[in-house]
Amino acid sequence: MISVGDLLKSRKTLKGNYFAPYAYVQGDFELGLLETRLGARLIALPEVFLQGVYEGLQHELGDASSLVLYNCGRWWGKSFFRRFQQEVTQYYEIPLAQMEMVEFLSCFKQCWKTHGWGTIEFNFDYYPHGLIVIYTTNSPFAAAAPKGKGFACQLEAGILASFFSQLTGENLDCLQTSCESMGAPLNSFILGIQERIKMAKTWLQEGHDHTSILELLCNTQVNKEG
Amino acid sequence: MYSLLQELIHEAESKYLGQSDLVKLLQEMASMRPRLAVYRYLRDNEVYIFQKVADELLAQLPQEKTRNIENCLRHWLSITRYSAMAMLLNNPEYLQRHLLEWLTDIVRVYEYQHISKKLHSLLISRLKEELPDNGIKYIEPFLNQAQAHIENVH
């Protein structure tokens, strides 16, 4: 016997998509503010502004601009995690840590989409090797970056590294291994502990592609004491 | 209602709406009363309807784990609530964006498509019997939309 009355009283949510676009993006138009449905401020960035950021940083910093963007992403990801945690916890009335993994990921994917950052998918096939593979499409950053000039989604990589570091309590790094700005159909990222991503970076510089880097990572153990 | 209203508002802008648009608006408003009646019925009889569905489901799927049936029932309680609002707004996109998209990965993990198929059919039969004045015609398209979405999750 299943009691529907008890099901309705259980702590498990009947709520759907907190990040549904029409509900999530609100605003006080009188004051010129765009806000989330819980009142946190949002701003719309024109593509031309992002193009200017890439051009300006490249002009001033050259190759170091990638590192700057990655660190900006890390900083952004830290705040993004706090906001995400606060909003999701408040809406679903359950701490993030107690949320089922699949519900958490569904929220994250919808959040990514509603912010206009394209789509995001997770592949946990490499989780036993300590890696999460992430794919994004329609990245606004890849679209604004100069074409064919190298990996361009350092901001996203930084956000992902920082967000999942906060979530897991581990110090994680994230490496982009394919990019829409270089003609790839999607942007690929590998997320893992810093020692492993460091090795992956070397292989990337040696010219290995996404699949081959994953194979190499799976076949290589890290000596944590080393 | 909502999408039609939006469309008409955008169309009108600085001019008056034409006769055909006003007729559309009137028809939409006329169907609001029976939609509200269905909405009220679903709201006030949620436990009664779903308890009957749950009992029949358990009888028809004796081998299935109760936990799987509970998960599916919980999601269909949610689907019916969101469908009821989508019906009031006459807006399938509301159901899609506010629930079904979010539910996709969850359905993929729970793998309860076969339970959902039975549950959907039991729920429709139950509502056909219970809803007065052929009210089923207002809610059924949204429940079918949800079931079609769940069936297509692989």
Tab-separated table of C-alpha atoms in Angstrom:
chain	number	residue	atom	x	y	z
A	1	MET	CA	0.000	0.000	0.000
A	2	ILE	CA	1.323	3.409	-0.960
A	3	SER	CA	-0.160	6.395	0.804
A	4	VAL	CA	-0.388	9.379	-1.551
A	5	GLY	CA	-1.012	11.605	1.455
A	6	ASP	CA	2.369	10.551	2.879
A	7	LEU	CA	4.082	11.073	-0.489
A	8	LEU	CA	2.802	14.641	-0.531
A	9	LYS	CA	4.073	15.217	2.993
A	10	SER	CA	7.567	13.783	2.343
A	11	ARG	CA	10.584	16.094	2.156
A	12	LYS	CA	11.166	15.175	-1.491
A	13	THR	CA	10.241	18.091	-3.653
A	14	LEU	CA	7.367	18.357	-6.080
A	15	LYS	CA	8.891	21.556	-7.412
A	16	GLY	CA	10.172	21.726	-10.961
A	17	ASN	CA	12.667	23.939	-12.701
A	18	TYR	CA	13.694	26.887	-10.518
A	19	PHE	CA	15.654	28.261	-13.476
A	20	ALA	CA	12.725	28.307	-15.941
A	21	PRO	CA	13.651	31.399	-17.991
A	22	TYR	CA	10.396	33.368	-17.714
A	23	ALA	CA	10.281	32.847	-13.978
A	24	TYR	CA	13.994	33.240	-13.244
A	25	VAL	CA	14.818	36.459	-15.062
A	26	GLN	CA	12.894	39.225	-13.373
A	27	GLY	CA	13.643	42.884	-12.945
A	28	ASP	CA	12.889	46.242	-11.524
A	29	PHE	CA	12.709	47.971	-14.857
A	30	GLU	CA	11.936	51.328	-13.232
A	31	LEU	CA	15.373	51.204	-11.615
A	32	GLY	CA	17.035	49.623	-14.634
A	33	LEU	CA	17.728	46.344	-12.841
A	34	LEU	CA	17.591	42.785	-14.096
A	35	GLU	CA	17.331	40.317	-11.231
A	36	THR	CA	16.901	36.641	-10.490
A	37	ARG	CA	13.589	35.585	-8.985
A	38	LEU	CA	15.199	35.844	-5.550
A	39	GLY	CA	16.515	39.335	-6.173
A	40	ALA	CA	20.199	38.790	-7.072
A	41	ARG	CA	21.341	41.140	-9.804
A	42	LEU	CA	21.892	39.977	-13.384
A	43	ILE	CA	23.443	41.941	-16.221
A	44	ALA	CA	23.371	41.343	-19.950
A	45	LEU	CA	26.772	41.483	-21.641
A	46	PRO	CA	26.793	42.413	-25.314
A	47	GLU	CA	28.909	40.132	-27.529
A	48	VAL	CA	30.931	43.136	-28.680
A	49	PHE	CA	31.993	43.774	-25.087
A	50	LEU	CA	33.315	40.211	-24.814
A	51	GLN	CA	35.135	40.623	-28.124
A	52	GLY	CA	36.721	43.770	-26.662
A	53	VAL	CA	37.818	41.854	-23.553
A	54	TYR	CA	39.579	39.217	-25.684
A	55	GLU	CA	41.200	41.812	-27.952
A	56	GLY	CA	42.248	44.065	-25.079
A	57	LEU	CA	43.722	41.278	-22.963
A	58	GLN	CA	45.595	39.796	-25.911
A	59	HIS	CA	46.994	43.209	-26.778
A	60	GLU	CA	48.124	43.973	-23.225
A	61	LEU	CA	49.134	40.552	-21.966
A	62	GLY	CA	49.757	38.314	-24.966
A	63	ASP	CA	49.761	34.609	-24.075
A	64	ALA	CA	49.280	35.408	-20.375
A	65	SER	CA	45.715	36.501	-21.152
A	66	SER	CA	44.570	32.828	-20.976
A	67	LEU	CA	45.767	32.541	-17.402
A	68	VAL	CA	44.137	35.853	-16.453
A	69	LEU	CA	40.811	34.729	-17.923
A	70	TYR	CA	41.080	31.370	-16.139
A	71	ASN	CA	41.690	33.093	-12.810
A	72	CYS	CA	38.818	35.517	-13.440
A	73	GLY	CA	36.649	32.442	-14.091
A	74	ARG	CA	37.806	30.856	-10.825
A	75	TRP	CA	36.897	33.996	-8.924
A	76	TRP	CA	33.554	34.188	-10.712
A	77	GLY	CA	32.874	30.483	-10.061
A	78	LYS	CA	33.377	30.952	-6.338
A	79	SER	CA	30.634	33.592	-6.138
A	80	PHE	CA	28.516	31.703	-8.623
A	81	PHE	CA	28.635	28.631	-6.370
A	82	ARG	CA	27.534	30.684	-3.347
A	83	ARG	CA	24.616	32.189	-5.251
A	84	PHE	CA	23.618	28.846	-6.756
A	85	GLN	CA	23.771	27.140	-3.371
A	86	GLN	CA	21.771	29.861	-1.674
A	87	GLU	CA	19.064	30.050	-4.325
A	88	VAL	CA	18.668	26.303	-4.859
A	89	THR	CA	18.638	25.573	-1.125
A	90	GLN	CA	16.064	28.281	-0.504
A	91	TYR	CA	13.796	27.218	-3.349
A	92	TYR	CA	13.854	23.440	-2.882
A	93	GLU	CA	14.067	23.728	0.918
A	94	ILE	CA	16.866	21.166	1.081
A	95	PRO	CA	20.628	21.666	1.577
A	96	LEU	CA	22.622	21.190	-1.618
A	97	ALA	CA	24.594	18.362	0.005
A	98	GLN	CA	21.363	16.418	0.602
A	99	MET	CA	20.014	16.918	-2.887
A	100	GLU	CA	20.087	13.880	-5.166
A	101	MET	CA	22.997	14.107	-7.613
A	102	VAL	CA	20.745	13.905	-10.662
A	103	GLU	CA	18.507	16.713	-9.390
A	104	PHE	CA	21.534	18.846	-8.608
A	105	LEU	CA	22.941	18.314	-12.125
A	106	SER	CA	19.598	19.024	-13.719
A	107	CYS	CA	19.456	22.330	-11.814
A	108	PHE	CA	23.013	23.188	-12.824
A	109	LYS	CA	22.316	22.489	-16.496
A	110	GLN	CA	19.151	24.577	-16.475
A	111	CYS	CA	20.954	27.365	-14.644
A	112	TRP	CA	23.741	27.396	-17.247
A	113	LYS	CA	21.217	27.542	-20.072
A	114	THR	CA	19.037	30.258	-18.569
A	115	HIS	CA	22.084	32.477	-18.001
A	116	GLY	CA	22.654	32.350	-21.761
A	117	TRP	CA	25.921	30.400	-21.560
A	118	GLY	CA	24.750	27.737	-24.037
A	119	THR	CA	24.189	24.127	-23.012
A	120	ILE	CA	26.245	21.923	-20.714
A	121	GLU	CA	26.458	18.123	-20.407
A	122	PHE	CA	28.366	15.919	-17.973
A	123	ASN	CA	30.006	12.578	-18.654
A	124	PHE	CA	30.770	10.538	-15.540
A	125	ASP	CA	32.250	7.522	-17.380
A	126	TYR	CA	35.722	8.562	-16.177
A	127	TYR	CA	34.659	9.215	-12.596
A	128	PRO	CA	36.320	5.989	-11.357
A	129	HIS	CA	39.573	7.538	-12.637
A	130	GLY	CA	38.899	10.724	-10.677
A	131	LEU	CA	37.819	12.714	-13.719
A	132	ILE	CA	34.635	14.407	-14.857
A	133	VAL	CA	34.292	15.246	-18.538
A	134	ILE	CA	32.141	18.237	-19.417
A	135	TYR	CA	30.890	19.427	-22.784
A	136	THR	CA	29.407	22.832	-23.588
A	137	THR	CA	27.911	24.155	-26.808
A	138	ASN	CA	26.964	27.636	-28.019
A	139	SER	CA	29.482	29.177	-25.651
A	140	PRO	CA	29.244	32.995	-25.733
A	141	PHE	CA	32.969	33.108	-24.898
A	142	ALA	CA	34.034	30.869	-27.787
A	143	ALA	CA	31.745	32.907	-30.068
A	144	ALA	CA	33.361	36.209	-29.057
A	145	ALA	CA	36.977	34.991	-29.130
A	146	PRO	CA	39.196	35.367	-32.200
A	147	LYS	CA	38.711	32.342	-34.479
A	148	GLY	CA	41.375	29.677	-34.791
A	149	LYS	CA	43.706	31.315	-32.282
A	150	GLY	CA	43.628	28.643	-29.583
A	151	PHE	CA	41.372	27.542	-26.740
A	152	ALA	CA	39.068	30.373	-25.754
A	153	CYS	CA	36.845	29.149	-22.914
A	154	GLN	CA	39.213	29.784	-20.014
A	155	LEU	CA	36.455	31.677	-18.194
A	156	GLU	CA	34.200	28.621	-18.344
A	157	ALA	CA	37.073	26.316	-17.330
A	158	GLY	CA	37.746	28.579	-14.341
A	159	ILE	CA	34.071	28.682	-13.328
A	160	LEU	CA	33.827	24.883	-13.514
A	161	ALA	CA	37.077	24.323	-11.585
A	162	SER	CA	36.067	26.675	-8.830
A	163	PHE	CA	32.415	25.602	-8.653
A	164	PHE	CA	33.235	21.903	-8.327
A	165	SER	CA	36.138	22.578	-5.948
A	166	GLN	CA	33.665	24.283	-3.630
A	167	LEU	CA	31.139	21.515	-4.074
A	168	THR	CA	33.532	18.618	-3.442
A	169	GLY	CA	35.943	20.272	-1.024
A	170	GLU	CA	38.857	19.128	-3.265
A	171	ASN	CA	41.215	21.493	-5.044
A	172	LEU	CA	40.237	20.811	-8.656
A	173	ASP	CA	41.512	22.145	-11.944
A	174	CYS	CA	39.856	22.173	-15.329
A	175	LEU	CA	41.411	21.937	-18.775
A	176	GLN	CA	39.757	22.738	-22.083
A	177	THR	CA	40.586	20.158	-24.739
A	178	SER	CA	38.434	21.217	-27.704
A	179	CYS	CA	36.936	24.569	-28.650
A	180	GLU	CA	34.168	25.848	-30.876
A	181	SER	CA	36.367	28.818	-31.747
A	182	MET	CA	38.777	26.339	-33.376
A	183	GLY	CA	36.067	24.682	-35.430
A	184	ALA	CA	35.177	21.855	-32.988
A	185	PRO	CA	31.447	20.996	-32.701
A	186	LEU	CA	31.597	21.492	-28.936
A	187	ASN	CA	33.860	22.609	-26.130
A	188	SER	CA	35.338	19.773	-24.084
A	189	PHE	CA	36.699	20.098	-20.571
A	190	ILE	CA	38.418	17.659	-18.231
A	191	LEU	CA	37.969	18.261	-14.524
A	192	GLY	CA	40.193	16.582	-11.938
A	193	ILE	CA	42.758	17.044	-9.181
A	194	GLN	CA	45.526	19.505	-9.949
A	195	GLU	CA	48.331	16.934	-10.406
A	196	ARG	CA	46.386	15.088	-13.094
A	197	ILE	CA	45.307	18.213	-14.942
A	198	LYS	CA	48.912	19.385	-14.906
A	199	MET	CA	49.927	16.211	-16.758
A	200	ALA	CA	47.000	16.647	-19.143
A	201	LYS	CA	48.173	20.196	-19.929
A	202	THR	CA	51.569	18.874	-20.960
A	203	TRP	CA	49.983	16.298	-23.281
A	204	LEU	CA	47.736	18.974	-24.739
A	205	GLN	CA	50.774	21.126	-25.494
A	206	GLU	CA	52.422	18.111	-27.131
A	207	GLY	CA	49.477	17.968	-29.526
A	208	HIS	CA	47.307	15.170	-28.077
A	209	ASP	CA	43.549	15.525	-28.596
A	210	HIS	CA	40.683	15.163	-26.090
A	211	THR	CA	40.230	11.388	-26.517
A	212	SER	CA	43.917	10.592	-26.388
A	213	ILE	CA	44.442	12.767	-23.278
A	214	LEU	CA	41.634	10.906	-21.512
A	215	GLU	CA	43.212	7.563	-22.444
A	216	LEU	CA	46.596	8.706	-21.174
A	217	LEU	CA	45.048	9.959	-17.927
A	218	CYS	CA	43.249	6.660	-17.373
A	219	ASN	CA	46.477	4.744	-17.849
A	220	THR	CA	48.521	6.911	-15.538
A	221	GLN	CA	48.509	6.846	-11.761
A	222	VAL	CA	49.388	9.892	-9.693
A	223	ASN	CA	51.737	9.616	-6.797
A	224	LYS	CA	50.041	11.993	-4.329
A	225	GLU	CA	53.077	12.109	-2.064
A	226	GLY	CA	55.311	12.910	-5.029
B	1	MET	CA	-4.440	32.265	-22.807
B	2	TYR	CA	-1.090	33.659	-21.815
B	3	SER	CA	0.677	33.019	-25.122
B	4	LEU	CA	-2.327	34.209	-27.114
B	5	LEU	CA	-2.568	37.359	-24.992
B	6	GLN	CA	1.134	38.032	-25.469
B	7	GLU	CA	0.816	37.518	-29.198
B	8	LEU	CA	-2.138	39.921	-29.367
B	9	ILE	CA	-0.406	42.530	-27.214
B	10	HIS	CA	2.660	42.430	-29.472
B	11	GLU	CA	0.489	42.558	-32.561
B	12	ALA	CA	-1.601	45.475	-31.343
B	13	GLU	CA	1.155	47.820	-30.158
B	14	SER	CA	-0.039	51.212	-31.368
B	15	LYS	CA	-3.174	50.055	-33.208
B	16	TYR	CA	-6.575	48.511	-32.312
B	17	LEU	CA	-6.995	44.771	-32.723
B	18	GLY	CA	-9.042	43.581	-35.704
B	19	GLN	CA	-12.334	41.674	-35.503
B	20	SER	CA	-10.771	38.225	-35.999
B	21	ASP	CA	-8.304	38.813	-33.144
B	22	LEU	CA	-11.108	39.954	-30.847
B	23	VAL	CA	-13.077	36.807	-31.702
B	24	LYS	CA	-10.018	34.682	-30.823
B	25	LEU	CA	-9.703	36.524	-27.536
B	26	LEU	CA	-13.383	36.036	-26.715
B	27	GLN	CA	-13.196	32.315	-27.507
B	28	GLU	CA	-10.145	31.970	-25.299
B	29	MET	CA	-11.866	33.802	-22.451
B	30	ALA	CA	-15.000	31.704	-22.839
B	31	SER	CA	-12.973	28.526	-22.326
B	32	MET	CA	-11.480	29.941	-19.134
B	33	ARG	CA	-14.517	29.037	-17.018
B	34	PRO	CA	-14.445	25.265	-17.770
B	35	ARG	CA	-10.643	25.260	-17.433
B	36	LEU	CA	-10.965	26.806	-13.999
B	37	ALA	CA	-13.532	24.184	-13.052
B	38	VAL	CA	-11.088	21.398	-14.036
B	39	TYR	CA	-8.288	23.159	-12.176
B	40	ARG	CA	-10.383	23.371	-8.998
B	41	TYR	CA	-11.401	19.737	-9.300
B	42	LEU	CA	-7.802	18.569	-9.661
B	43	ARG	CA	-6.679	20.727	-6.760
B	44	ASP	CA	-9.412	19.580	-4.412
B	45	ASN	CA	-9.307	15.882	-5.341
B	46	GLU	CA	-5.589	15.312	-5.781
B	47	VAL	CA	-5.192	12.720	-3.028
B	48	TYR	CA	-8.431	10.920	-3.899
B	49	ILE	CA	-7.557	10.570	-7.605
B	50	PHE	CA	-3.943	9.599	-7.083
B	51	GLN	CA	-4.707	7.123	-4.292
B	52	LYS	CA	-6.994	5.230	-6.670
B	53	VAL	CA	-4.312	5.344	-9.382
B	54	ALA	CA	-1.645	4.195	-6.886
B	55	ASP	CA	-3.747	1.233	-5.721
B	56	GLU	CA	-4.476	0.116	-9.292
B	57	LEU	CA	-0.832	0.572	-10.257
B	58	LEU	CA	0.351	-1.627	-7.388
B	59	ALA	CA	-2.170	-4.285	-8.389
B	60	GLN	CA	-1.065	-4.199	-12.027
B	61	LEU	CA	2.674	-4.183	-11.288
B	62	PRO	CA	3.080	-6.651	-8.423
B	63	GLN	CA	6.741	-7.383	-9.277
B	64	GLU	CA	7.810	-3.744	-9.358
B	65	LYS	CA	9.687	-2.250	-6.414
B	66	THR	CA	7.418	0.031	-4.360
B	67	ARG	CA	10.160	2.660	-4.311
B	68	ASN	CA	10.136	2.913	-8.133
B	69	ILE	CA	6.359	3.265	-8.163
B	70	GLU	CA	6.562	5.936	-5.459
B	71	ASN	CA	9.130	7.931	-7.439
B	72	CYS	CA	6.989	7.778	-10.549
B	73	LEU	CA	3.853	8.732	-8.599
B	74	ARG	CA	5.631	11.662	-6.969
B	75	HIS	CA	6.697	12.977	-10.371
B	76	TRP	CA	3.214	12.509	-11.794
B	77	LEU	CA	1.746	14.446	-8.869
B	78	SER	CA	4.085	17.193	-9.891
B	79	ILE	CA	3.318	16.799	-13.608
B	80	THR	CA	-0.405	17.079	-12.914
B	81	ARG	CA	0.080	20.261	-10.860
B	82	TYR	CA	2.187	21.892	-13.575
B	83	SER	CA	-0.173	20.607	-16.265
B	84	ALA	CA	-3.099	22.198	-14.430
B	85	MET	CA	-1.368	25.588	-14.554
B	86	ALA	CA	-0.335	25.051	-18.196
B	87	MET	CA	-4.000	24.283	-18.918
B	88	LEU	CA	-5.128	27.535	-17.266
B	89	LEU	CA	-2.585	29.442	-19.320
B	90	ASN	CA	-3.278	27.264	-22.367
B	91	ASN	CA	0.457	27.124	-22.824
B	92	PRO	CA	2.298	23.818	-23.443
B	93	GLU	CA	5.603	25.681	-23.265
B	94	TYR	CA	4.953	26.453	-19.604
B	95	LEU	CA	4.904	22.721	-18.844
B	96	GLN	CA	7.985	22.125	-20.999
B	97	ARG	CA	10.153	24.857	-19.460
B	98	HIS	CA	8.948	24.716	-15.875
B	99	LEU	CA	9.035	20.963	-15.438
B	100	LEU	CA	9.661	18.572	-18.328
B	101	GLU	CA	13.123	19.843	-19.317
B	102	TRP	CA	14.214	19.670	-15.704
B	103	LEU	CA	12.768	16.168	-15.348
B	104	THR	CA	14.576	14.699	-18.381
B	105	ASP	CA	17.802	13.599	-16.658
B	106	ILE	CA	15.912	12.480	-13.581
B	107	VAL	CA	13.712	10.160	-15.661
B	108	ARG	CA	16.867	8.847	-17.395
B	109	VAL	CA	18.324	7.829	-14.031
B	110	TYR	CA	15.140	6.426	-12.498
B	111	GLU	CA	14.258	4.466	-15.688
B	112	TYR	CA	10.563	4.251	-14.828
B	113	GLN	CA	9.206	4.782	-18.347
B	114	HIS	CA	7.247	1.497	-18.255
B	115	ILE	CA	5.594	2.498	-14.944
B	116	SER	CA	4.888	5.971	-16.290
B	117	LYS	CA	3.096	4.532	-19.313
B	118	LYS	CA	0.716	2.549	-17.093
B	119	LEU	CA	0.304	5.420	-14.649
B	120	HIS	CA	-0.554	7.863	-17.418
B	121	SER	CA	-3.149	5.545	-18.863
B	122	LEU	CA	-4.714	4.858	-15.426
B	123	LEU	CA	-4.766	8.567	-14.632
B	124	ILE	CA	-6.473	9.445	-17.924
B	125	SER	CA	-9.100	6.705	-17.407
B	126	ARG	CA	-9.688	7.870	-13.855
B	127	LEU	CA	-10.042	11.509	-14.880
B	128	LYS	CA	-12.381	10.597	-17.741
B	129	GLU	CA	-14.659	8.979	-15.162
B	130	GLU	CA	-14.346	11.634	-12.501
B	131	LEU	CA	-14.183	14.990	-14.292
B	132	PRO	CA	-17.633	16.432	-14.938
B	133	ASP	CA	-18.729	17.978	-18.251
B	134	ASN	CA	-16.069	16.263	-20.354
B	135	GLY	CA	-13.435	18.337	-18.537
B	136	ILE	CA	-10.810	15.757	-19.548
B	137	LYS	CA	-10.455	17.451	-22.943
B	138	TYR	CA	-8.809	20.466	-21.294
B	139	ILE	CA	-6.213	18.626	-19.221
B	140	GLU	CA	-5.537	15.552	-21.380
B	141	PRO	CA	-3.306	17.264	-23.993
B	142	PHE	CA	-0.921	18.391	-21.260
B	143	LEU	CA	-0.790	14.984	-19.557
B	144	ASN	CA	-0.166	13.427	-22.991
B	145	GLN	CA	2.585	15.970	-23.640
B	146	ALA	CA	4.292	14.908	-20.399
B	147	GLN	CA	3.962	11.186	-21.151
B	148	ALA	CA	5.333	11.688	-24.687
B	149	HIS	CA	8.307	13.557	-23.216
B	150	ILE	CA	9.002	10.785	-20.685
B	151	GLU	CA	8.702	8.079	-23.368
B	152	ASN	CA	11.291	9.858	-25.483
B	153	VAL	CA	13.925	9.908	-22.744
B	154	HIS	CA	16.615	7.327	-23.553
